[in-house]
Coordinates of C-alpha atoms in Angstrom, one line a residue:
Chain B
X44 CA -177.3 79.6 175.4
X45 CA -178.4 76.3 173.6
X46 CA -181.1 78.3 171.9
X47 CA -178.3 80.1 170.9
X48 CA -176.1 77.4 169.8
X49 CA -179.2 75.9 168.1
X50 CA -179.9 79.3 165.6
X51 CA -176.4 79.3 164.8
X52 CA -176.3 76.2 162.8
X53 CA -179.9 76.4 161.2
X54 CA -177.3 79.9 159.9
X55 CA -174.4 77.5 159.1
X56 CA -177.1 75.4 157.4
X57 CA -178.4 77.5 155.6
X58 CA -175.7 80.1 154.3
X59 CA -173.7 77.1 153.2
X60 CA -176.7 75.8 151.0
X61 CA -176.6 79.2 149.4
X62 CA -173.6 78.5 148.1
X63 CA -174.3 75.2 146.9
X64 CA -177.2 76.5 144.8
X65 CA -175.2 80.0 143.4
X66 CA -173.7 78.7 140.0
X67 CA -169.6 79.0 139.7
X68 CA -169.3 82.8 137.8
X69 CA -166.0 80.8 136.8
X70 CA -167.0 77.6 135.2
X71 CA -166.3 76.8 131.9
X72 CA -167.8 73.4 131.5
X73 CA -171.0 73.9 129.9
X74 CA -169.0 75.7 126.7
X75 CA -168.1 73.4 123.7
X76 CA -164.2 72.4 123.5
X77 CA -164.2 70.7 120.0
X78 CA -161.1 72.7 118.0
X79 CA -160.5 71.8 114.4
X80 CA -156.5 70.6 114.1
X81 CA -155.3 73.6 111.8
X82 CA -153.0 72.3 108.8
X83 CA -149.8 74.9 108.4
X84 CA -149.9 75.2 104.6
X85 CA -145.9 76.7 102.9
X86 CA -144.9 76.9 99.7
X87 CA -143.3 74.1 98.3
X88 CA -139.5 74.7 99.0
X89 CA -140.0 75.6 102.1
X90 CA -139.6 73.8 105.0
X91 CA -141.6 71.6 107.2
X92 CA -143.0 74.1 110.4
X93 CA -141.9 72.1 113.7
X94 CA -144.6 72.6 115.8
X95 CA -144.1 72.0 119.4
X96 CA -145.9 68.8 121.1
X97 CA -147.5 70.8 124.2
X98 CA -148.5 73.7 121.5
X99 CA -150.3 71.6 118.4
X100 CA -152.3 74.2 116.3
X101 CA -156.3 74.5 116.1
X102 CA -158.7 77.3 114.4
X103 CA -159.4 77.9 117.9
X104 CA -155.9 78.5 119.4
X105 CA -154.9 81.0 116.3
X106 CA -158.3 82.7 116.6
X107 CA -157.3 83.9 120.2
X108 CA -153.9 84.6 119.9
X109 CA -155.0 86.7 116.5
X110 CA -157.3 88.7 119.2
X111 CA -154.4 88.6 121.6
X112 CA -151.8 89.8 118.9
X113 CA -154.2 93.2 117.9
X114 CA -155.5 94.0 121.5
X115 CA -154.0 96.9 123.4
X116 CA -155.3 94.8 126.6
X117 CA -151.3 93.2 127.0
X118 CA -150.4 96.7 127.7
X119 CA -150.4 98.9 130.1
X120 CA -152.3 101.8 129.7
X121 CA -154.5 99.7 127.1
X122 CA -152.1 101.7 123.7
X123 CA -150.5 99.3 122.3
X124 CA -151.0 96.0 121.0
X125 CA -148.0 93.5 119.6
X126 CA -149.5 94.7 116.1
X127 CA -148.4 98.4 117.6
X128 CA -145.2 97.4 115.9
X129 CA -146.0 94.6 113.9
X130 CA -148.1 95.5 111.5
X131 CA -149.6 93.3 108.6
X132 CA -149.5 96.1 105.7
X133 CA -146.0 96.2 106.4
X134 CA -145.2 92.5 106.9
X135 CA -145.5 92.6 110.2
X136 CA -142.7 95.2 111.2
X137 CA -143.5 99.2 111.7
X138 CA -141.2 101.2 109.3
X139 CA -139.4 103.0 112.5
X140 CA -135.6 102.8 112.8
X141 CA -136.4 102.0 116.6
X142 CA -139.8 100.5 118.2
X143 CA -141.0 103.5 121.1
X144 CA -143.1 101.7 123.5
X145 CA -145.7 102.8 125.5
X146 CA -144.3 105.6 127.0
X147 CA -143.3 107.0 124.0
X148 CA -138.6 106.4 125.3
X149 CA -137.5 104.4 121.5
X150 CA -137.1 100.7 122.1
X151 CA -133.1 100.3 120.9
X152 CA -133.8 98.0 117.8
X153 CA -136.0 98.1 115.1
X154 CA -139.0 95.4 115.3
X155 CA -138.4 92.2 112.8
X156 CA -140.5 91.7 110.4
X157 CA -142.3 87.7 111.2
X158 CA -142.9 87.0 108.0
X159 CA -142.1 83.0 108.1
X160 CA -141.1 83.6 111.5
X161 CA -142.7 79.9 112.0
X162 CA -139.7 78.4 110.7
X163 CA -136.9 80.4 112.3
X164 CA -135.3 77.1 114.3
X165 CA -132.3 78.8 115.4
X166 CA -133.3 81.6 118.1
X167 CA -135.2 84.7 117.9
X168 CA -135.4 88.5 118.4
X169 CA -132.1 90.3 116.4
X170 CA -130.1 88.4 119.1
X171 CA -131.4 85.0 119.1
X172 CA -132.5 85.5 123.3
X173 CA -135.0 83.4 123.2
X174 CA -135.6 79.7 121.8
X175 CA -139.6 79.6 120.5
X176 CA -142.8 81.8 120.0
X177 CA -144.1 80.3 122.7
X178 CA -141.2 81.8 124.8
X179 CA -141.1 84.8 122.9
X180 CA -144.3 85.8 123.4
X181 CA -144.2 86.5 126.8
X182 CA -141.4 89.2 126.8
X183 CA -142.1 92.3 125.0
X184 CA -145.4 92.5 127.3
X185 CA -142.9 92.8 130.5
X186 CA -140.3 95.4 129.1
X187 CA -140.2 98.0 130.1
X188 CA -139.9 100.6 127.3
X189 CA -142.5 97.9 125.1
X190 CA -146.1 97.1 126.7
X191 CA -145.0 97.8 130.3
X192 CA -147.3 95.9 131.5
X193 CA -147.3 93.2 134.1
X194 CA -148.6 89.0 133.4
X195 CA -150.5 89.5 136.5
X196 CA -152.7 92.7 136.1
X197 CA -152.7 91.2 132.1
X198 CA -154.1 87.7 133.4
X199 CA -156.8 88.9 135.6
X200 CA -157.8 92.0 132.7
X201 CA -158.6 88.2 130.7
X202 CA -160.4 86.6 133.4
X203 CA -162.9 89.5 133.6
X204 CA -163.5 90.1 129.9
X205 CA -166.7 88.9 128.3
X206 CA -164.9 87.6 125.8
X207 CA -161.7 85.8 126.0
X208 CA -162.4 83.0 128.8
X209 CA -164.7 81.5 126.2
X210 CA -162.0 82.0 123.6
X211 CA -159.2 80.7 126.2
X212 CA -162.2 77.4 126.2
X213 CA -162.5 76.7 122.9
X214 CA -158.7 76.7 122.4
X215 CA -157.3 74.6 125.4
X216 CA -160.3 73.5 126.6
X217 CA -159.8 75.1 130.6
X218 CA -162.6 74.5 132.6
X219 CA -163.0 77.3 134.5
X220 CA -161.8 80.7 133.7
X221 CA -159.2 80.7 137.0
X222 CA -157.0 78.2 134.6
X223 CA -156.2 81.2 132.0
X224 CA -152.6 81.9 132.4
X225 CA -149.6 83.9 130.6
X226 CA -148.4 80.3 129.2
X227 CA -151.7 80.1 127.8
X228 CA -152.1 83.0 126.1
X229 CA -148.9 82.9 124.8
X230 CA -149.5 80.1 123.3
X231 CA -152.1 81.4 121.1
X232 CA -150.5 84.4 119.6
X233 CA -147.4 81.8 119.0
X234 CA -149.6 79.7 117.2
X235 CA -151.4 82.8 114.9
X236 CA -147.8 83.8 114.2
X237 CA -147.0 80.4 112.7
X238 CA -149.9 81.0 110.7
X239 CA -148.0 84.5 109.1
X240 CA -145.9 82.5 105.5
X241 CA -145.3 83.8 102.1
X242 CA -147.9 83.6 100.0
X243 CA -145.7 81.9 97.3
X244 CA -146.9 83.9 94.9
X245 CA -143.9 86.0 94.7
X246 CA -142.4 87.0 91.2
X247 CA -139.2 84.7 92.6
X248 CA -141.9 81.9 93.4
X249 CA -143.8 81.9 90.3
X250 CA -140.5 81.6 88.2
X251 CA -139.4 78.8 90.9
X252 CA -142.6 77.1 89.7
X253 CA -141.9 78.4 86.3
X254 CA -145.3 80.5 86.1
X255 CA -143.6 83.6 84.9
X256 CA -140.2 85.0 83.4
X257 CA -137.2 87.4 85.3
X258 CA -136.7 90.3 83.1
X259 CA -132.7 90.8 81.8
X260 CA -131.7 93.2 84.8
X261 CA -133.8 90.3 87.5
X262 CA -132.0 87.7 86.1
X263 CA -128.6 89.4 85.7
X264 CA -129.1 90.0 89.2
X265 CA -130.1 86.3 90.0
X266 CA -127.4 85.2 88.4
X267 CA -125.4 87.7 90.6
X268 CA -127.6 86.5 94.3
X269 CA -126.8 83.1 93.4
X270 CA -123.0 83.3 92.3
X271 CA -124.6 81.1 89.0
X272 CA -121.8 82.4 87.3
X273 CA -122.0 83.2 83.5
X274 CA -119.2 86.0 83.5
X275 CA -120.9 87.8 86.0
X276 CA -120.0 89.1 89.5
X277 CA -120.4 87.5 92.8
X278 CA -122.7 89.5 95.2
X279 CA -122.4 86.7 97.9
X280 CA -125.6 87.3 98.5
X281 CA -126.9 84.0 99.3
X282 CA -124.4 82.9 102.0
X283 CA -126.4 84.4 104.5
X284 CA -129.6 85.3 102.2
X285 CA -130.2 81.7 101.3
X286 CA -133.1 80.0 99.3
X287 CA -136.6 79.4 99.8
X288 CA -136.6 81.9 103.3
X289 CA -133.9 84.4 102.3
X290 CA -132.5 83.9 105.3
X291 CA -130.0 81.3 107.7
X292 CA -130.7 82.5 110.9
X293 CA -127.3 83.6 111.5
X294 CA -125.8 85.9 113.9
X295 CA -123.2 87.9 111.6
X296 CA -121.2 91.0 112.3
X297 CA -122.0 92.9 108.6
X298 CA -119.7 95.8 109.2
X299 CA -121.9 98.2 109.9
X300 CA -120.0 100.3 112.8
X301 CA -117.1 101.8 112.1
X302 CA -115.3 100.6 115.6
X303 CA -111.8 99.5 116.6
X304 CA -112.2 97.0 119.2
X305 CA -115.1 94.6 120.2
X306 CA -116.0 95.6 122.9
X307 CA -117.1 99.5 121.3
X308 CA -120.0 98.0 120.4
X309 CA -122.7 100.5 121.0
X310 CA -125.2 97.0 121.3
X311 CA -123.1 93.9 121.9
X312 CA -126.1 92.3 119.8
X313 CA -125.8 88.1 120.8
X314 CA -122.6 88.7 122.4
X315 CA -124.9 89.9 125.0
X316 CA -126.5 86.1 125.0
X317 CA -123.5 84.3 124.5
X318 CA -120.7 86.1 126.5
X319 CA -118.6 85.9 124.0
X320 CA -116.5 88.7 123.3
X321 CA -116.4 86.8 119.1
X322 CA -120.3 87.1 119.2
X323 CA -120.3 91.4 120.3
X324 CA -121.8 93.3 117.2
X325 CA -123.6 90.1 115.4
X326 CA -127.0 90.3 114.7
X327 CA -129.8 87.8 112.9
X328 CA -129.5 87.3 108.9
X329 CA -133.2 88.8 108.4
X330 CA -135.1 87.4 105.8
X331 CA -134.7 89.0 102.1
X332 CA -138.8 88.3 101.4
X333 CA -141.1 91.3 101.5
X334 CA -137.7 94.4 102.6
X335 CA -139.9 96.4 99.7
X336 CA -142.0 96.9 102.9
X337 CA -139.8 97.1 105.6
X338 CA -137.3 99.8 105.8
X339 CA -135.6 101.3 108.3
X340 CA -132.7 98.2 107.3
X341 CA -130.5 96.9 109.9
X342 CA -131.1 96.0 113.6
X343 CA -130.9 100.0 114.1
X344 CA -133.2 100.6 111.3
X345 CA -130.0 103.0 110.2
X346 CA -130.3 102.7 106.1
X347 CA -133.6 104.2 105.6
X348 CA -133.3 102.5 101.2
X349 CA -132.8 99.3 100.0
X350 CA -130.3 101.5 97.8
X351 CA -128.3 102.4 101.0
X352 CA -128.6 98.9 102.2
X353 CA -126.6 97.8 99.2
X354 CA -124.1 100.6 98.8
X355 CA -123.3 99.0 102.3
X356 CA -123.6 95.5 101.1
X357 CA -121.0 96.6 97.9
X358 CA -118.4 99.2 99.8
X359 CA -117.2 96.4 102.0
X360 CA -118.2 98.2 105.3
X361 CA -116.3 98.4 108.4
X362 CA -113.6 96.6 109.4
X363 CA -113.1 94.7 112.8
X364 CA -111.8 90.8 113.7
X365 CA -115.3 89.8 113.5
X366 CA -116.7 91.3 110.5
X367 CA -117.5 88.1 108.7
X368 CA -115.3 87.6 105.8
X369 CA -117.6 87.3 103.0
X370 CA -118.7 90.8 103.5
X371 CA -115.2 92.9 101.7
X372 CA -115.4 95.4 98.7
X373 CA -117.2 94.1 95.9
X374 CA -116.5 94.9 92.3
X375 CA -120.5 96.0 90.9
X376 CA -121.2 98.5 88.7
X377 CA -123.7 100.8 88.5
X378 CA -126.2 98.6 86.2
X379 CA -125.3 95.7 88.5
X380 CA -126.4 97.0 91.5
X381 CA -129.7 98.1 89.6
X382 CA -129.9 94.2 88.7
X383 CA -129.4 93.0 91.4
X384 CA -131.6 95.1 93.3
X385 CA -134.4 94.2 90.3
X386 CA -134.2 90.8 91.6
X387 CA -134.1 91.1 95.3
X388 CA -137.7 93.0 94.8
X389 CA -139.4 89.5 93.1
X390 CA -138.9 88.8 96.8
X391 CA -141.8 91.3 97.4
X392 CA -144.4 89.0 98.4
X393 CA -148.2 92.0 98.3
X394 CA -151.2 89.2 98.6
X395 CA -148.9 88.1 102.3
X396 CA -149.9 91.9 103.1
X397 CA -153.9 91.5 102.8
X398 CA -154.3 88.2 103.5
X399 CA -158.1 88.1 105.2
X400 CA -156.9 85.6 108.3
X401 CA -153.9 88.2 109.0
X402 CA -155.8 91.6 109.5
X403 CA -157.1 93.2 112.9
X404 CA -160.7 91.2 114.1
X405 CA -161.2 93.9 115.7
X406 CA -161.8 96.8 112.3
Chain R
X240 CA -130.1 13.0 139.8
X241 CA -128.3 13.3 135.9
X242 CA -131.0 14.3 134.2
X243 CA -131.9 17.2 136.7
X244 CA -127.7 18.5 135.9
X245 CA -128.7 18.6 132.6
X246 CA -131.7 20.4 132.6
X247 CA -129.4 23.1 134.8
X248 CA -126.6 23.1 132.4
X249 CA -128.7 23.9 129.4
X250 CA -131.0 26.4 131.0
X251 CA -127.4 27.6 132.1
X252 CA -126.6 28.5 128.7
X253 CA -129.9 29.1 127.5
X254 CA -129.5 32.0 129.7
X255 CA -126.1 32.6 128.6
X256 CA -127.4 33.1 124.0
X257 CA -130.2 35.5 126.0
X258 CA -128.0 37.5 127.2
X259 CA -127.8 40.9 125.7
X260 CA -124.2 42.1 124.4
X261 CA -122.9 44.3 126.1
X262 CA -122.7 47.9 124.8
X263 CA -119.9 51.0 125.3
X264 CA -120.1 54.3 123.7
X265 CA -117.3 55.9 122.1
X266 CA -116.2 59.9 121.7
X267 CA -115.0 61.7 119.1
X268 CA -112.7 64.3 120.1
X269 CA -112.7 66.9 117.4
X270 CA -109.7 69.9 117.8
X271 CA -108.1 71.9 115.5
X272 CA -104.8 73.6 116.2
X273 CA -102.8 75.6 113.9
X274 CA -99.2 73.3 113.8
X275 CA -98.7 73.3 117.1
X276 CA -100.6 75.1 118.9
X277 CA -104.7 75.4 119.7
X278 CA -106.5 77.1 116.9
X279 CA -108.7 80.5 118.5
X280 CA -110.6 82.4 116.5
X281 CA -109.1 85.9 116.1
X282 CA -105.9 84.8 117.5
X283 CA -102.6 85.2 115.0
X284 CA -100.8 82.6 113.2
X285 CA -97.8 82.3 111.0
X286 CA -97.7 81.5 107.8
X287 CA -94.9 80.0 106.1
X288 CA -93.8 82.8 104.6
X289 CA -93.4 84.7 108.0
X290 CA -96.7 86.5 107.6
X291 CA -99.9 87.1 109.8
X292 CA -103.3 85.1 109.5
X293 CA -106.3 84.5 111.5
X294 CA -109.4 82.3 111.2
X295 CA -113.3 83.1 111.7
X296 CA -114.5 80.2 111.0
X297 CA -113.9 76.6 110.6
X298 CA -116.5 73.8 110.3
X299 CA -117.6 70.4 108.1
X300 CA -119.3 67.5 107.6
X301 CA -118.2 64.1 108.2
X302 CA -121.1 60.9 106.7
X303 CA -121.3 57.7 106.7
X304 CA -119.4 56.9 110.0
X305 CA -117.9 53.4 110.9
X306 CA -116.1 51.4 112.7
X307 CA -114.4 47.5 111.2
X308 CA -114.6 44.6 114.2
X309 CA -111.8 42.9 114.9
X310 CA -113.4 39.9 112.9
X311 CA -113.8 42.5 109.3
X312 CA -117.4 43.3 110.5
X313 CA -118.5 46.9 109.4
X314 CA -120.7 48.5 112.3
X315 CA -121.8 52.2 110.9
X316 CA -122.2 54.5 113.4
X317 CA -124.0 58.0 111.9
X318 CA -125.1 58.9 108.7
X319 CA -124.1 62.9 109.1
X320 CA -122.3 64.6 111.6
X321 CA -121.1 68.4 111.7
X322 CA -118.2 69.0 113.1
X323 CA -118.2 72.5 114.8
X324 CA -114.9 73.6 115.0
X325 CA -116.1 77.0 115.3
X326 CA -117.9 76.9 118.5
X327 CA -115.4 75.8 120.6
X328 CA -112.5 77.9 119.3
X329 CA -113.5 81.0 120.8
X330 CA -110.8 80.5 123.5
X331 CA -107.8 78.4 123.9
X332 CA -110.1 76.3 127.3
X333 CA -112.5 75.8 124.9
X334 CA -110.0 74.5 121.7
X335 CA -108.0 72.3 124.3
X336 CA -111.2 70.9 124.9
X337 CA -112.3 70.0 121.7
X338 CA -115.9 69.1 119.8
X339 CA -117.2 66.0 120.9
X340 CA -119.9 63.7 119.0
X341 CA -120.7 60.6 121.6
X342 CA -121.8 57.2 120.1
X343 CA -123.3 55.6 122.4
X344 CA -124.9 51.2 121.9
X345 CA -121.8 50.5 120.7
X346 CA -121.0 46.9 121.4
X347 CA -118.1 46.0 123.6
X348 CA -115.2 44.0 121.9
X349 CA -112.3 45.1 120.0
X350 CA -112.1 47.3 116.6
X351 CA -109.9 48.7 113.9
X352 CA -110.2 50.7 111.8
X353 CA -112.4 54.0 111.9
X354 CA -113.4 55.7 109.5
X355 CA -116.0 58.5 107.4
X356 CA -116.5 60.8 104.8
X357 CA -115.6 64.0 104.8
X358 CA -118.4 65.6 103.0
X359 CA -121.4 64.2 101.6
X360 CA -121.4 61.3 99.5
X361 CA -123.8 61.7 96.4
X362 CA -126.8 60.1 98.1
X363 CA -127.2 62.6 100.5
X364 CA -125.5 65.1 99.1
X365 CA -128.8 65.5 96.0
X366 CA -131.3 66.5 99.4
X367 CA -131.6 70.1 100.4
X368 CA -131.5 71.4 104.0
X369 CA -135.9 72.1 103.3
X370 CA -135.7 67.6 103.0
X371 CA -134.9 68.0 107.0
X372 CA -135.7 68.7 110.9
X373 CA -133.9 71.5 112.4
X374 CA -132.6 68.2 114.9
X375 CA -130.6 67.1 111.5
X376 CA -126.8 68.7 111.0
X377 CA -128.7 68.4 106.6
X378 CA -130.8 70.8 107.9
X379 CA -128.5 73.8 108.4
X380 CA -129.3 76.2 105.6
X381 CA -126.1 78.3 105.4
X382 CA -124.7 74.9 104.4
X383 CA -126.0 75.0 101.0
X384 CA -125.3 76.4 97.8
X385 CA -128.0 76.2 95.6
X386 CA -125.7 77.1 92.9
X387 CA -124.1 73.9 92.9
X388 CA -127.0 72.2 93.9
X389 CA -125.3 71.3 96.6
X390 CA -123.9 71.0 100.5
X391 CA -121.4 73.3 101.6
X392 CA -119.1 70.5 102.6
X393 CA -116.7 72.6 104.8
X394 CA -115.5 76.2 105.7
X395 CA -112.6 77.7 106.1
X396 CA -112.8 81.4 106.7
X397 CA -110.3 84.0 107.9
X398 CA -107.8 87.1 107.3
X399 CA -103.9 87.2 105.6
X400 CA -101.6 89.9 106.3
X401 CA -100.5 89.9 102.7
X402 CA -97.7 92.1 102.7
X403 CA -96.1 91.6 106.0
X404 CA -97.2 95.1 107.7
X405 CA -99.1 93.2 109.7
X406 CA -102.1 94.0 108.5
X407 CA -104.6 91.4 108.3
X408 CA -105.4 93.3 104.4
X409 CA -107.4 90.3 103.1
X410 CA -110.2 87.9 104.0
X411 CA -110.1 84.7 102.8
X412 CA -113.5 82.1 102.2
X413 CA -113.2 78.6 101.2
X414 CA -115.9 76.4 100.8
X415 CA -115.7 72.9 99.4
X416 CA -118.7 71.7 98.0
X417 CA -119.8 69.0 95.4
X418 CA -119.8 65.2 94.7
X419 CA -116.4 65.2 93.4
X420 CA -115.1 66.2 96.1
X421 CA -116.4 63.7 98.4
X422 CA -113.1 62.1 99.8
X423 CA -112.8 58.9 102.3
X424 CA -110.8 58.7 105.5
X425 CA -109.8 55.9 107.9
X426 CA -106.9 55.2 110.1
X427 CA -106.2 51.6 111.5
X428 CA -105.3 52.1 115.5
X429 CA -106.8 49.4 117.7
X430 CA -110.4 50.5 119.4
X431 CA -111.3 49.0 122.1
X432 CA -114.8 49.0 123.3
X433 CA -116.2 48.3 126.5
X434 CA -118.6 48.1 128.9
X435 CA -117.7 50.3 132.0
X436 CA -116.0 53.4 130.5
X437 CA -116.2 55.6 127.2
X438 CA -114.0 54.9 125.0
X439 CA -111.9 58.2 123.2
X440 CA -110.6 59.2 120.5
X441 CA -109.2 62.5 119.5
X442 CA -109.2 63.5 115.9
X443 CA -106.4 66.4 115.4
X444 CA -107.0 69.1 112.5
X445 CA -104.2 70.9 111.5
X446 CA -105.4 74.5 110.3
X447 CA -101.6 74.9 109.0
X448 CA -101.8 71.5 106.7
X449 CA -105.1 73.0 105.5
X450 CA -103.7 75.8 103.8
X451 CA -100.3 75.4 103.1
X452 CA -99.5 71.8 103.4
X453 CA -96.1 71.2 101.9
X454 CA -96.1 70.6 97.7
X455 CA -99.8 71.6 98.2
X456 CA -100.4 74.7 99.4
X457 CA -103.3 77.5 98.6
X458 CA -101.5 80.9 96.7
X459 CA -104.5 83.2 98.9
X460 CA -103.8 86.4 97.7
X461 CA -104.5 84.7 94.0
X462 CA -107.8 83.3 95.2
X463 CA -109.0 84.4 98.0
X464 CA -113.2 84.0 98.2
X465 CA -113.0 80.3 96.2
X466 CA -116.6 79.1 95.7
X467 CA -116.7 78.4 92.3
X468 CA -118.4 75.6 90.3
X469 CA -115.4 76.7 87.5
X470 CA -112.6 76.9 89.3
X471 CA -112.7 74.4 91.7
X472 CA -108.8 73.7 91.5
X473 CA -108.1 76.0 95.2
X474 CA -111.2 74.3 96.8
X475 CA -109.9 70.9 95.7
X476 CA -106.5 71.8 97.2
X477 CA -108.3 72.2 100.5
X478 CA -110.2 69.2 100.6
X479 CA -107.2 66.9 99.7
X480 CA -105.2 68.9 102.6
X481 CA -107.7 68.3 105.0
X482 CA -107.8 64.7 105.1
X483 CA -104.1 65.0 105.6
X484 CA -104.6 67.9 108.3
X485 CA -106.2 64.2 109.9
X486 CA -104.6 63.4 113.6
X487 CA -105.9 60.5 115.0
X488 CA -105.1 59.8 118.6
X489 CA -107.1 57.6 121.0
X490 CA -107.0 57.8 124.5

């Protein structure tokens, strides 16, 4: 009996010794954590970007966020990433009326462009349901018609990945893979998204800096867009698409639905978030910057071309009680409509599409 | 013993001097009406002609909010506030509750005047939304009009039945702005700020007066959408009528 007990104690001591000597495979503390602060640069007319105090931008955080943004590891069958619906060459939208998820099921709404998304402080998504990029980045992964995955499994995959633990360490200073969380992943993605800023090289921006001149047509369009008078009609655009971001981030009903009652909208948009009937059919005003690359237009992608959009606004749209009062039949000639379009196209920013910092890091 | 009493008295007096003045708070409770009725968006009211009218938006900036104390001292409360009546006029209950702005840490005492500017003074109006963080009401891109180089001081929007048929056939949009349209408003009323309760002042804005003040009524069908710097007539009427539309009641 005594001998058996002694053997057991010896075995325990040996086993504990083995455990002590074996290195913790999740230990990341030997990897240098020395983050480099990232300075946001934007056209001088832009507002100051507001960075959350608990998610300062670093080069390492942005690098991690960019990888996660383009990595299909976020989807259940590893076929889709954020970038599947937000493509750099399409100003971070996908040129589809509505976006299909991994199961081939179409979502309800068109993917919004992420251009200048870091400057939007009054809600994200078409209905404004997320208050911040960090909050927003969590949702598509578990949306059943988008990436249809679970964060629990994503985090497990990230922990097992040969590269990501090191990247999380470099970005956030975690000491062990066990500290990888969905919140840190969302923070990294948000950091990358805050870098998606206009290059400042659109013709409009260059004219603002007096480095270029509008053509006569563009100038006429500019006058109508901003209602600068001079005998041209007011196209009423700038009320909702004001410079410099060319969105006011308000939620409006722009009269695209032919319905009679505020409860009849096929998609009630903002009303689902506020639970106020008056907000039914209202959606966030998107930016007009780079809209040459973001067709089709509206929350459901119903208009294939910019001409169709202009025709809608010139018609005044369908009347509902909560339609914005500034959307009414405009008396613009075909020539004036063409001039307006010419001005809007000065917001085209091809340099944004080709910025190497925005491309797929796995290519 | 006598010296000790003097020292004690001096100590008590000094302690009294060091005591911070008591502070209270003041709430301005902005409510919207159309005549005597609470203003609810998309609810129909009658114009002086008997035609239907509805409102879809109503808001305005106030600035340089101040009180005048009994001794004549001016106490500045806030440089700029945004009175968003649209957000509280979606139901009768919300409309009755009003849009509240609270000013804390006001020295308790008696005051005789509440004043504020309607719109923005020229110095502030020379700035732009991009100059401000999103928490500041001056950051609203929707309330800056590039063509004027001015903030939009107030927005009054809605729909009007022009023919009396019951059909709201005309949208109206009145956006005021530009330095010349900055107005000062004040009211002389006794206001007691005390440390134990929040003093509340109800400021009502009668939208019937904004559009149809006797002797200064707008001809809406003649100019239903007005934000033209070359035609300041209608929006000058709006801003002047807005001053007249204010009434105050200390709770």
